[in-house]
PDB file of N, CA and C in Angstrom:
ATOM      1  N   MET A  83     -41.130 -68.487 -93.635  1.00  0.00           N
ATOM      2  CA  MET A  83     -40.366 -68.311 -92.280  1.00  0.00           C
ATOM      3  C   MET A  83     -39.534 -67.491 -92.257  1.00  0.00           C
ATOM      4  N   VAL A  84     -39.108 -66.161 -91.628  1.00  0.00           N
ATOM      5  CA  VAL A  84     -38.099 -65.479 -92.036  1.00  0.00           C
ATOM      6  C   VAL A  84     -36.519 -65.540 -90.915  1.00  0.00           C
ATOM      7  N   LYS A  85     -35.862 -65.385 -91.515  1.00  0.00           N
ATOM      8  CA  LYS A  85     -34.498 -66.038 -91.019  1.00  0.00           C
ATOM      9  C   LYS A  85     -33.932 -64.501 -90.154  1.00  0.00           C
ATOM     10  N   LEU A  86     -33.859 -64.417 -89.066  1.00  0.00           N
ATOM     11  CA  LEU A  86     -33.328 -63.622 -88.121  1.00  0.00           C
ATOM     12  C   LEU A  86     -31.901 -63.284 -88.229  1.00  0.00           C
ATOM     13  N   SER A  87     -31.381 -62.260 -88.173  1.00  0.00           N
ATOM     14  CA  SER A  87     -29.693 -62.233 -88.559  1.00  0.00           C
ATOM     15  C   SER A  87     -29.251 -62.367 -86.963  1.00  0.00           C
ATOM     16  N   SER A  88     -28.320 -62.517 -87.113  1.00  0.00           N
ATOM     17  CA  SER A  88     -27.294 -62.550 -85.453  1.00  0.00           C
ATOM     18  C   SER A  88     -26.476 -61.401 -85.703  1.00  0.00           C
ATOM     19  N   ALA A  89     -26.376 -60.413 -86.611  1.00  0.00           N
ATOM     20  CA  ALA A  89     -25.854 -59.283 -86.607  1.00  0.00           C
ATOM     21  C   ALA A  89     -26.239 -58.460 -85.482  1.00  0.00           C
ATOM     22  N   PRO A  90     -25.095 -57.575 -84.970  1.00  0.00           N
ATOM     23  CA  PRO A  90     -25.786 -56.563 -83.857  1.00  0.00           C
ATOM     24  C   PRO A  90     -27.013 -55.678 -84.354  1.00  0.00           C
ATOM     25  N   VAL A  91     -27.560 -55.172 -83.432  1.00  0.00           N
ATOM     26  CA  VAL A  91     -28.804 -54.127 -83.857  1.00  0.00           C
ATOM     27  C   VAL A  91     -27.819 -53.277 -84.790  1.00  0.00           C
ATOM     28  N   SER A  92     -27.190 -52.266 -84.372  1.00  0.00           N
ATOM     29  CA  SER A  92     -26.478 -51.111 -85.135  1.00  0.00           C
ATOM     30  C   SER A  92     -26.333 -51.625 -86.687  1.00  0.00           C
ATOM     31  N   LEU A  93     -25.768 -52.509 -86.932  1.00  0.00           N
ATOM     32  CA  LEU A  93     -25.596 -53.175 -88.308  1.00  0.00           C
ATOM     33  C   LEU A  93     -26.848 -53.325 -88.841  1.00  0.00           C
ATOM     34  N   GLN A  94     -27.966 -53.781 -88.562  1.00  0.00           N
ATOM     35  CA  GLN A  94     -28.972 -53.923 -88.783  1.00  0.00           C
ATOM     36  C   GLN A  94     -29.421 -52.745 -89.629  1.00  0.00           C
ATOM     37  N   CYS A  95     -29.839 -51.968 -88.508  1.00  0.00           N
ATOM     38  CA  CYS A  95     -30.748 -50.720 -88.611  1.00  0.00           C
ATOM     39  C   CYS A  95     -30.265 -49.603 -87.871  1.00  0.00           C
ATOM     40  N   PRO A  96     -29.314 -48.675 -88.505  1.00  0.00           N
ATOM     41  CA  PRO A  96     -28.522 -47.722 -87.599  1.00  0.00           C
ATOM     42  C   PRO A  96     -29.812 -46.614 -86.958  1.00  0.00           C
ATOM     43  N   TRP A  97     -30.737 -46.428 -87.915  1.00  0.00           N
ATOM     44  CA  TRP A  97     -31.607 -45.299 -87.426  1.00  0.00           C
ATOM     45  C   TRP A  97     -32.565 -45.863 -85.928  1.00  0.00           C
ATOM     46  N   LEU A  98     -32.371 -47.154 -85.680  1.00  0.00           N
ATOM     47  CA  LEU A  98     -33.001 -47.595 -84.315  1.00  0.00           C
ATOM     48  C   LEU A  98     -32.074 -47.333 -83.364  1.00  0.00           C
ATOM     49  N   VAL A  99     -31.091 -47.555 -83.466  1.00  0.00           N
ATOM     50  CA  VAL A  99     -29.961 -47.444 -82.368  1.00  0.00           C
ATOM     51  C   VAL A  99     -29.987 -45.707 -82.143  1.00  0.00           C
ATOM     52  N   ARG A 100     -30.299 -44.930 -83.093  1.00  0.00           N
ATOM     53  CA  ARG A 100     -30.167 -43.310 -82.768  1.00  0.00           C
ATOM     54  C   ARG A 100     -31.566 -43.182 -81.785  1.00  0.00           C
ATOM     55  N   PHE A 101     -32.601 -43.794 -82.606  1.00  0.00           N
ATOM     56  CA  PHE A 101     -34.196 -43.539 -81.972  1.00  0.00           C
ATOM     57  C   PHE A 101     -34.362 -44.124 -80.455  1.00  0.00           C
ATOM     58  N   SER A 102     -33.513 -45.228 -80.319  1.00  0.00           N
ATOM     59  CA  SER A 102     -33.602 -45.947 -79.148  1.00  0.00           C
ATOM     60  C   SER A 102     -32.848 -45.106 -78.016  1.00  0.00           C
ATOM     61  N   SER A 103     -31.781 -44.470 -78.535  1.00  0.00           N
ATOM     62  CA  SER A 103     -30.788 -43.773 -77.620  1.00  0.00           C
ATOM     63  C   SER A 103     -31.552 -42.419 -77.324  1.00  0.00           C
ATOM     64  N   ARG A 104     -32.163 -41.899 -78.072  1.00  0.00           N
ATOM     65  CA  ARG A 104     -32.848 -40.694 -77.760  1.00  0.00           C
ATOM     66  C   ARG A 104     -34.075 -41.040 -76.614  1.00  0.00           C
ATOM     67  N   ARG A 105     -34.734 -42.192 -77.117  1.00  0.00           N
ATOM     68  CA  ARG A 105     -35.963 -42.654 -76.157  1.00  0.00           C
ATOM     69  C   ARG A 105     -35.491 -42.319 -74.721  1.00  0.00           C
ATOM     70  N   MET A 106     -34.236 -43.355 -74.850  1.00  0.00           N
ATOM     71  CA  MET A 106     -33.575 -43.708 -73.333  1.00  0.00           C
ATOM     72  C   MET A 106     -33.279 -42.449 -72.650  1.00  0.00           C
ATOM     73  N   LYS A 107     -33.002 -41.431 -73.416  1.00  0.00           N
ATOM     74  CA  LYS A 107     -32.136 -39.937 -72.954  1.00  0.00           C
ATOM     75  C   LYS A 107     -33.455 -39.360 -72.155  1.00  0.00           C
ATOM     76  N   ALA A 108     -34.506 -39.342 -72.974  1.00  0.00           N
ATOM     77  CA  ALA A 108     -35.699 -39.042 -72.602  1.00  0.00           C
ATOM     78  C   ALA A 108     -36.863 -39.453 -71.421  1.00  0.00           C
ATOM     79  N   HIS A 109     -36.404 -40.627 -71.325  1.00  0.00           N
ATOM     80  CA  HIS A 109     -36.752 -41.374 -70.075  1.00  0.00           C
ATOM     81  C   HIS A 109     -35.621 -41.096 -68.800  1.00  0.00           C
ATOM     82  N   LEU A 110     -34.856 -40.859 -69.198  1.00  0.00           N
ATOM     83  CA  LEU A 110     -33.853 -40.649 -67.890  1.00  0.00           C
ATOM     84  C   LEU A 110     -34.242 -39.060 -67.340  1.00  0.00           C
ATOM     85  N   MET A 111     -34.570 -38.463 -68.178  1.00  0.00           N
ATOM     86  CA  MET A 111     -34.643 -36.969 -68.001  1.00  0.00           C
ATOM     87  C   MET A 111     -36.028 -37.267 -67.171  1.00  0.00           C
ATOM     88  N   VAL A 112     -36.995 -37.756 -67.719  1.00  0.00           N
ATOM     89  CA  VAL A 112     -38.365 -37.689 -66.939  1.00  0.00           C
ATOM     90  C   VAL A 112     -38.025 -38.211 -65.462  1.00  0.00           C
ATOM     91  N   LEU A 113     -37.103 -39.686 -65.357  1.00  0.00           N
ATOM     92  CA  LEU A 113     -36.946 -40.127 -64.317  1.00  0.00           C
ATOM     93  C   LEU A 113     -36.294 -39.135 -63.242  1.00  0.00           C
ATOM     94  N   GLN A 114     -35.341 -38.387 -63.675  1.00  0.00           N
ATOM     95  CA  GLN A 114     -34.873 -37.102 -62.715  1.00  0.00           C
ATOM     96  C   GLN A 114     -35.917 -36.285 -62.224  1.00  0.00           C
ATOM     97  N   GLN A 115     -36.748 -36.132 -62.691  1.00  0.00           N
ATOM     98  CA  GLN A 115     -37.894 -34.828 -62.688  1.00  0.00           C
ATOM     99  C   GLN A 115     -38.941 -35.773 -61.622  1.00  0.00           C
ATOM    100  N   VAL A 116     -38.980 -36.718 -61.713  1.00  0.00           N
ATOM    101  CA  VAL A 116     -39.859 -37.679 -61.036  1.00  0.00           C
ATOM    102  C   VAL A 116     -39.117 -37.633 -59.492  1.00  0.00           C
ATOM    103  N   ALA A 117     -37.850 -38.162 -59.571  1.00  0.00           N
ATOM    104  CA  ALA A 117     -36.953 -38.313 -58.460  1.00  0.00           C
ATOM    105  C   ALA A 117     -36.884 -37.029 -57.836  1.00  0.00           C
ATOM    106  N   ARG A 118     -36.696 -35.905 -58.330  1.00  0.00           N
ATOM    107  CA  ARG A 118     -36.428 -34.666 -57.706  1.00  0.00           C
ATOM    108  C   ARG A 118     -38.014 -34.041 -56.883  1.00  0.00           C
ATOM    109  N   ARG A 119     -39.276 -34.207 -57.549  1.00  0.00           N
ATOM    110  CA  ARG A 119     -40.433 -34.274 -57.031  1.00  0.00           C
ATOM    111  C   ARG A 119     -40.268 -34.798 -55.625  1.00  0.00           C
ATOM    112  N   THR A 120     -40.086 -36.322 -55.819  1.00  0.00           N
ATOM    113  CA  THR A 120     -40.360 -36.932 -54.465  1.00  0.00           C
ATOM    114  C   THR A 120     -39.605 -36.805 -53.672  1.00  0.00           C
ATOM    115  N   LEU A 121     -38.293 -36.163 -53.607  1.00  0.00           N
ATOM    116  CA  LEU A 121     -37.559 -36.031 -52.580  1.00  0.00           C
ATOM    117  C   LEU A 121     -38.175 -34.708 -52.168  1.00  0.00           C
ATOM    118  N   THR A 122     -38.635 -33.771 -52.408  1.00  0.00           N
ATOM    119  CA  THR A 122     -38.577 -32.408 -52.043  1.00  0.00           C
ATOM    120  C   THR A 122     -40.421 -32.597 -52.100  1.00  0.00           C
ATOM    121  N   THR A 123     -41.269 -32.945 -50.862  1.00  0.00           N
ATOM    122  CA  THR A 123     -42.542 -32.835 -50.673  1.00  0.00           C
ATOM    123  C   THR A 123     -43.149 -31.548 -50.362  1.00  0.00           C
ATOM    124  N   THR A 124     -42.200 -30.823 -49.190  1.00  0.00           N
ATOM    125  CA  THR A 124     -42.575 -29.585 -48.811  1.00  0.00           C
ATOM    126  C   THR A 124     -42.480 -28.516 -49.499  1.00  0.00           C
ATOM    127  N   ALA A 125     -42.836 -27.666 -49.271  1.00  0.00           N
ATOM    128  CA  ALA A 125     -42.996 -26.495 -50.224  1.00  0.00           C
ATOM    129  C   ALA A 125     -41.704 -25.619 -49.394  1.00  0.00           C
ATOM    130  N   ARG A 126     -40.929 -25.026 -50.073  1.00  0.00           N
ATOM    131  CA  ARG A 126     -39.477 -24.194 -49.811  1.00  0.00           C
ATOM    132  C   ARG A 126     -39.936 -22.849 -48.769  1.00  0.00           C
ATOM    133  N   ARG A 127     -39.259 -23.033 -47.722  1.00  0.00           N
ATOM    134  CA  ARG A 127     -39.713 -21.826 -46.845  1.00  0.00           C
ATOM    135  C   ARG A 127     -38.787 -20.385 -47.227  1.00  0.00           C
ATOM    136  N   GLN A 128     -39.757 -19.555 -47.171  1.00  0.00           N
ATOM    137  CA  GLN A 128     -38.768 -18.426 -47.214  1.00  0.00           C
ATOM    138  C   GLN A 128     -37.913 -17.899 -46.035  1.00  0.00           C
ATOM    139  N   VAL A 129     -36.700 -17.618 -46.126  1.00  0.00           N
ATOM    140  CA  VAL A 129     -35.847 -17.113 -45.144  1.00  0.00           C
ATOM    141  C   VAL A 129     -35.632 -15.739 -44.894  1.00  0.00           C
ATOM    142  N   GLU A 130     -35.678 -15.197 -44.218  1.00  0.00           N
ATOM    143  CA  GLU A 130     -35.251 -13.528 -43.770  1.00  0.00           C
ATOM    144  C   GLU A 130     -34.030 -13.524 -44.255  1.00  0.00           C
ATOM    145  N   ASN A 131     -33.373 -12.404 -44.805  1.00  0.00           N
ATOM    146  CA  ASN A 131     -31.870 -11.861 -44.835  1.00  0.00           C
ATOM    147  C   ASN A 131     -31.556 -11.298 -43.681  1.00  0.00           C
ATOM    148  N   GLN A 132     -30.703 -12.365 -42.733  1.00  0.00           N
ATOM    149  CA  GLN A 132     -29.934 -11.840 -41.694  1.00  0.00           C
ATOM    150  C   GLN A 132     -28.588 -10.934 -41.777  1.00  0.00           C
ATOM    151  N   VAL A 133     -28.276 -10.845 -42.908  1.00  0.00           N
ATOM    152  CA  VAL A 133     -27.014 -10.063 -43.120  1.00  0.00           C
ATOM    153  C   VAL A 133     -26.827  -8.772 -42.683  1.00  0.00           C
ATOM    154  N   PRO A 134     -27.817  -8.043 -42.516  1.00  0.00           N
ATOM    155  CA  PRO A 134     -27.638  -6.570 -42.094  1.00  0.00           C
ATOM    156  C   PRO A 134     -27.637  -6.536 -40.489  1.00  0.00           C
ATOM    157  N   GLN A 135     -28.221  -7.527 -39.622  1.00  0.00           N
ATOM    158  CA  GLN A 135     -28.007  -7.875 -38.497  1.00  0.00           C
ATOM    159  C   GLN A 135     -26.734  -8.220 -37.948  1.00  0.00           C
ATOM    160  N   LYS A 136     -26.331  -9.339 -38.637  1.00  0.00           N
ATOM    161  CA  LYS A 136     -24.935  -9.710 -38.464  1.00  0.00           C
ATOM    162  C   LYS A 136     -24.155  -8.775 -38.804  1.00  0.00           C
ATOM    163  N   GLN A 137     -24.138  -7.987 -39.616  1.00  0.00           N
ATOM    164  CA  GLN A 137     -23.092  -6.950 -39.799  1.00  0.00           C
ATOM    165  C   GLN A 137     -22.997  -5.760 -38.641  1.00  0.00           C
ATOM    166  N   LYS A 138     -24.321  -5.343 -37.871  1.00  0.00           N
ATOM    167  CA  LYS A 138     -24.267  -4.724 -36.874  1.00  0.00           C
ATOM    168  C   LYS A 138     -23.670  -5.202 -35.813  1.00  0.00           C
ATOM    169  N   LEU A 139     -23.810  -6.744 -35.515  1.00  0.00           N
ATOM    170  CA  LEU A 139     -23.093  -7.306 -34.542  1.00  0.00           C
ATOM    171  C   LEU A 139     -21.891  -7.227 -34.684  1.00  0.00           C
ATOM    172  N   PHE A 140     -21.086  -7.957 -35.829  1.00  0.00           N
ATOM    173  CA  PHE A 140     -19.829  -7.675 -35.800  1.00  0.00           C
ATOM    174  C   PHE A 140     -18.998  -6.338 -36.064  1.00  0.00           C
ATOM    175  N   GLN A 141     -19.900  -5.381 -36.296  1.00  0.00           N
ATOM    176  CA  GLN A 141     -19.083  -3.836 -36.435  1.00  0.00           C
ATOM    177  C   GLN A 141     -19.479  -3.022 -35.169  1.00  0.00           C
ATOM    178  N   ALA A 142     -20.176  -3.743 -34.373  1.00  0.00           N
ATOM    179  CA  ALA A 142     -20.441  -2.572 -32.927  1.00  0.00           C
ATOM    180  C   ALA A 142     -19.104  -2.631 -32.334  1.00  0.00           C
ATOM    181  N   ASP A 143     -18.897  -1.452 -31.467  1.00  0.00           N
ATOM    182  CA  ASP A 143     -17.382  -1.373 -30.906  1.00  0.00           C
ATOM    183  C   ASP A 143     -17.736  -1.763 -29.731  1.00  0.00           C
ATOM    184  N   ASN A 144     -17.725  -2.704 -28.668  1.00  0.00           N
ATOM    185  CA  ASN A 144     -17.880  -3.105 -27.644  1.00  0.00           C
ATOM    186  C   ASN A 144     -16.693  -3.740 -26.973  1.00  0.00           C
ATOM    187  N   GLY A 145     -15.263  -3.777 -27.440  1.00  0.00           N
ATOM    188  CA  GLY A 145     -14.336  -3.846 -26.790  1.00  0.00           C
ATOM    189  C   GLY A 145     -13.692  -5.671 -27.090  1.00  0.00           C
ATOM    190  N   LEU A 146     -14.690  -6.399 -27.771  1.00  0.00           N
ATOM    191  CA  LEU A 146     -14.370  -7.992 -27.834  1.00  0.00           C
ATOM    192  C   LEU A 146     -13.846  -8.014 -29.393  1.00  0.00           C
ATOM    193  N   PRO A 147     -12.771  -8.735 -29.374  1.00  0.00           N
ATOM    194  CA  PRO A 147     -12.246  -9.453 -30.562  1.00  0.00           C
ATOM    195  C   PRO A 147     -13.122  -9.712 -31.589  1.00  0.00           C
ATOM    196  N   VAL A 148     -12.924  -9.768 -32.778  1.00  0.00           N
ATOM    197  CA  VAL A 148     -13.924  -9.900 -33.832  1.00  0.00           C
ATOM    198  C   VAL A 148     -13.894 -11.307 -33.580  1.00  0.00           C
ATOM    199  N   HIS A 149     -13.211 -12.245 -33.162  1.00  0.00           N
ATOM    200  CA  HIS A 149     -13.323 -13.708 -33.311  1.00  0.00           C
ATOM    201  C   HIS A 149     -14.540 -14.252 -31.936  1.00  0.00           C
ATOM    202  N   LEU A 150     -14.727 -13.013 -31.223  1.00  0.00           N
ATOM    203  CA  LEU A 150     -15.490 -13.504 -30.038  1.00  0.00           C
ATOM    204  C   LEU A 150     -16.891 -12.806 -30.106  1.00  0.00           C
ATOM    205  N   LYS A 151     -17.140 -12.223 -31.019  1.00  0.00           N
ATOM    206  CA  LYS A 151     -18.395 -11.271 -31.079  1.00  0.00           C
ATOM    207  C   LYS A 151     -19.794 -12.199 -31.050  1.00  0.00           C
ATOM    208  N   GLY A 152     -19.328 -13.214 -31.884  1.00  0.00           N
ATOM    209  CA  GLY A 152     -20.743 -14.180 -32.053  1.00  0.00           C
ATOM    210  C   GLY A 152     -21.624 -14.646 -31.075  1.00  0.00           C
ATOM    211  N   GLY A 153     -20.608 -14.542 -29.793  1.00  0.00           N
ATOM    212  CA  GLY A 153     -21.731 -15.092 -28.839  1.00  0.00           C
ATOM    213  C   GLY A 153     -20.834 -16.423 -27.750  1.00  0.00           C
ATOM    214  N   ALA A 154     -21.460 -17.100 -27.161  1.00  0.00           N
ATOM    215  CA  ALA A 154     -20.988 -18.252 -26.276  1.00  0.00           C
ATOM    216  C   ALA A 154     -20.363 -19.202 -27.434  1.00  0.00           C
ATOM    217  N   SER A 155     -21.080 -19.491 -28.372  1.00  0.00           N
ATOM    218  CA  SER A 155     -20.297 -20.445 -29.252  1.00  0.00           C
ATOM    219  C   SER A 155     -18.947 -20.396 -29.736  1.00  0.00           C
ATOM    220  N   ASP A 156     -18.780 -19.039 -29.931  1.00  0.00           N
ATOM    221  CA  ASP A 156     -17.532 -18.526 -30.440  1.00  0.00           C
ATOM    222  C   ASP A 156     -16.690 -18.800 -29.299  1.00  0.00           C
ATOM    223  N   ALA A 157     -16.926 -18.160 -28.114  1.00  0.00           N
ATOM    224  CA  ALA A 157     -15.814 -18.522 -26.902  1.00  0.00           C
ATOM    225  C   ALA A 157     -15.644 -20.056 -26.766  1.00  0.00           C
ATOM    226  N   VAL A 158     -16.646 -20.871 -26.696  1.00  0.00           N
ATOM    227  CA  VAL A 158     -16.272 -22.313 -26.863  1.00  0.00           C
ATOM    228  C   VAL A 158     -15.341 -22.893 -27.864  1.00  0.00           C
ATOM    229  N   LEU A 159     -15.827 -22.470 -29.029  1.00  0.00           N
ATOM    230  CA  LEU A 159     -14.769 -22.763 -30.053  1.00  0.00           C
ATOM    231  C   LEU A 159     -13.583 -22.103 -30.245  1.00  0.00           C
ATOM    232  N   TYR A 160     -13.470 -21.122 -29.460  1.00  0.00           N
ATOM    233  CA  TYR A 160     -12.097 -20.419 -29.483  1.00  0.00           C
ATOM    234  C   TYR A 160     -11.196 -21.346 -28.181  1.00  0.00           C
ATOM    235  N   ARG A 161     -11.839 -21.567 -27.151  1.00  0.00           N
ATOM    236  CA  ARG A 161     -10.913 -22.283 -26.175  1.00  0.00           C
ATOM    237  C   ARG A 161     -10.921 -23.479 -26.451  1.00  0.00           C
ATOM    238  N   ALA A 162     -11.469 -24.466 -27.196  1.00  0.00           N
ATOM    239  CA  ALA A 162     -11.090 -25.602 -27.532  1.00  0.00           C
ATOM    240  C   ALA A 162     -10.110 -25.512 -28.750  1.00  0.00           C
ATOM    241  N   THR A 163     -10.017 -24.699 -29.444  1.00  0.00           N
ATOM    242  CA  THR A 163      -9.023 -24.853 -30.428  1.00  0.00           C
ATOM    243  C   THR A 163      -8.010 -24.372 -29.900  1.00  0.00           C
ATOM    244  N   MET A 164      -7.647 -23.324 -29.123  1.00  0.00           N
ATOM    245  CA  MET A 164      -6.276 -22.887 -28.171  1.00  0.00           C
ATOM    246  C   MET A 164      -5.980 -24.202 -27.404  1.00  0.00           C
ATOM    247  N   GLY A 165      -6.800 -24.965 -26.635  1.00  0.00           N
ATOM    248  CA  GLY A 165      -6.362 -25.875 -25.886  1.00  0.00           C
ATOM    249  C   GLY A 165      -5.973 -27.199 -26.779  1.00  0.00           C
ATOM    250  N   LEU A 166      -6.745 -27.470 -27.960  1.00  0.00           N
ATOM    251  CA  LEU A 166      -5.904 -28.438 -28.759  1.00  0.00           C
ATOM    252  C   LEU A 166      -5.086 -28.205 -29.378  1.00  0.00           C
ATOM    253  N   THR A 167      -4.338 -26.930 -29.565  1.00  0.00           N
ATOM    254  CA  THR A 167      -3.188 -26.348 -30.277  1.00  0.00           C
ATOM    255  C   THR A 167      -2.101 -26.803 -28.948  1.00  0.00           C
ATOM    256  N   VAL A 168      -2.341 -26.046 -28.004  1.00  0.00           N
ATOM    257  CA  VAL A 168      -1.528 -26.391 -26.638  1.00  0.00           C
ATOM    258  C   VAL A 168      -1.010 -27.962 -26.708  1.00  0.00           C
ATOM    259  N   MET A 169      -2.138 -28.726 -26.250  1.00  0.00           N
ATOM    260  CA  MET A 169      -1.758 -30.335 -26.126  1.00  0.00           C
ATOM    261  C   MET A 169      -0.998 -30.703 -27.135  1.00  0.00           C
ATOM    262  N   GLY A 170      -1.089 -30.215 -28.617  1.00  0.00           N
ATOM    263  CA  GLY A 170      -0.680 -30.835 -29.765  1.00  0.00           C
ATOM    264  C   GLY A 170       0.901 -30.416 -29.700  1.00  0.00           C
ATOM    265  N   THR A 171       0.980 -29.048 -29.269  1.00  0.00           N
ATOM    266  CA  THR A 171       2.627 -28.499 -29.303  1.00  0.00           C
ATOM    267  C   THR A 171       2.925 -29.396 -28.314  1.00  0.00           C
ATOM    268  N   LEU A 172       2.639 -29.506 -26.942  1.00  0.00           N
ATOM    269  CA  LEU A 172       3.168 -30.478 -25.996  1.00  0.00           C
ATOM    270  C   LEU A 172       3.594 -31.914 -26.428  1.00  0.00           C
ATOM    271  N   PHE A 173       2.735 -32.494 -27.348  1.00  0.00           N
ATOM    272  CA  PHE A 173       2.813 -34.002 -27.600  1.00  0.00           C
ATOM    273  C   PHE A 173       3.892 -33.584 -28.541  1.00  0.00           C
ATOM    274  N   VAL A 174       4.244 -32.800 -29.593  1.00  0.00           N
ATOM    275  CA  VAL A 174       5.255 -32.765 -30.391  1.00  0.00           C
ATOM    276  C   VAL A 174       6.397 -32.658 -29.786  1.00  0.00           C
ATOM    277  N   LEU A 175       6.363 -31.715 -28.713  1.00  0.00           N
ATOM    278  CA  LEU A 175       7.771 -31.533 -28.021  1.00  0.00           C
ATOM    279  C   LEU A 175       7.977 -32.995 -27.232  1.00  0.00           C
ATOM    280  N   TYR A 176       7.454 -33.576 -26.516  1.00  0.00           N
ATOM    281  CA  TYR A 176       7.602 -34.665 -26.171  1.00  0.00           C
ATOM    282  C   TYR A 176       7.990 -35.790 -27.168  1.00  0.00           C
ATOM    283  N   GLU A 177       7.521 -36.066 -28.141  1.00  0.00           N
ATOM    284  CA  GLU A 177       7.733 -36.714 -29.228  1.00  0.00           C
ATOM    285  C   GLU A 177       9.321 -36.605 -29.683  1.00  0.00           C
ATOM    286  N   LEU A 178       9.613 -35.086 -29.642  1.00  0.00           N
ATOM    287  CA  LEU A 178      10.922 -34.701 -30.299  1.00  0.00           C
ATOM    288  C   LEU A 178      11.976 -35.077 -29.153  1.00  0.00           C
ATOM    289  N   GLY A 179      11.481 -34.971 -27.837  1.00  0.00           N
ATOM    290  CA  GLY A 179      12.583 -35.308 -26.855  1.00  0.00           C
ATOM    291  C   GLY A 179      12.924 -36.722 -26.857  1.00  0.00           C
ATOM    292  N   LYS A 180      11.854 -37.472 -26.938  1.00  0.00           N
ATOM    293  CA  LYS A 180      12.020 -38.808 -26.960  1.00  0.00           C
ATOM    294  C   LYS A 180      12.527 -39.210 -27.952  1.00  0.00           C
ATOM    295  N   ALA A 181      12.630 -38.740 -29.084  1.00  0.00           N
ATOM    296  CA  ALA A 181      13.695 -39.322 -30.203  1.00  0.00           C
ATOM    297  C   ALA A 181      14.700 -38.521 -30.036  1.00  0.00           C
ATOM    298  N   ALA A 182      15.200 -37.585 -29.349  1.00  0.00           N
ATOM    299  CA  ALA A 182      16.263 -36.965 -29.402  1.00  0.00           C
ATOM    300  C   ALA A 182      17.183 -37.998 -28.391  1.00  0.00           C
ATOM    301  N   LEU A 183      16.777 -38.160 -27.117  1.00  0.00           N
ATOM    302  CA  LEU A 183      17.460 -39.011 -26.212  1.00  0.00           C
ATOM    303  C   LEU A 183      16.661 -40.399 -26.329  1.00  0.00           C
ATOM    304  N   PRO A 184      17.158 -41.402 -27.128  1.00  0.00           N
ATOM    305  CA  PRO A 184      16.747 -42.951 -27.045  1.00  0.00           C
ATOM    306  C   PRO A 184      17.503 -43.328 -25.701  1.00  0.00           C
ATOM    307  N   GLN A 185      16.601 -44.172 -25.539  1.00  0.00           N
ATOM    308  CA  GLN A 185      16.785 -45.180 -24.410  1.00  0.00           C
ATOM    309  C   GLN A 185      17.974 -45.942 -24.456  1.00  0.00           C
ATOM    310  N   LYS A 186      18.560 -46.111 -23.331  1.00  0.00           N
ATOM    311  CA  LYS A 186      20.394 -47.112 -23.662  1.00  0.00           C
ATOM    312  C   LYS A 186      19.344 -48.395 -23.387  1.00  0.00           C
ATOM    313  N   LYS A 187      19.921 -49.532 -24.483  1.00  0.00           N
ATOM    314  CA  LYS A 187      19.733 -50.843 -24.371  1.00  0.00           C
ATOM    315  C   LYS A 187      20.565 -51.487 -23.216  1.00  0.00           C
ATOM    316  N   GLU A 188      20.398 -52.342 -22.394  1.00  0.00           N
ATOM    317  CA  GLU A 188      21.322 -52.965 -21.435  1.00  0.00           C
ATOM    318  C   GLU A 188      21.850 -54.143 -22.161  1.00  0.00           C
TER     319      GLU A 188
END
């Protein structure tokens, strides 16, 4: 009967550890490829380059500022940003006034 050593595998056979780590790395690479393939099941769609059309749109001399030339969505974003800015400024002024003029305790 053969007695098995209780020493770690690396002390018993150092080449076995290197071999098993190479195999593990190879298995991980295969697993990554399989995972990538399963996540992308459809063919990639070709997209037309729209940069020239956007350049013409934004360089056109139509009297609009550049931040509004994108259309209605740009106007909505601009107005929302301005509204939030005004509301924030008013809130800060209110808080400063409240801190500068503390309430009197009776």
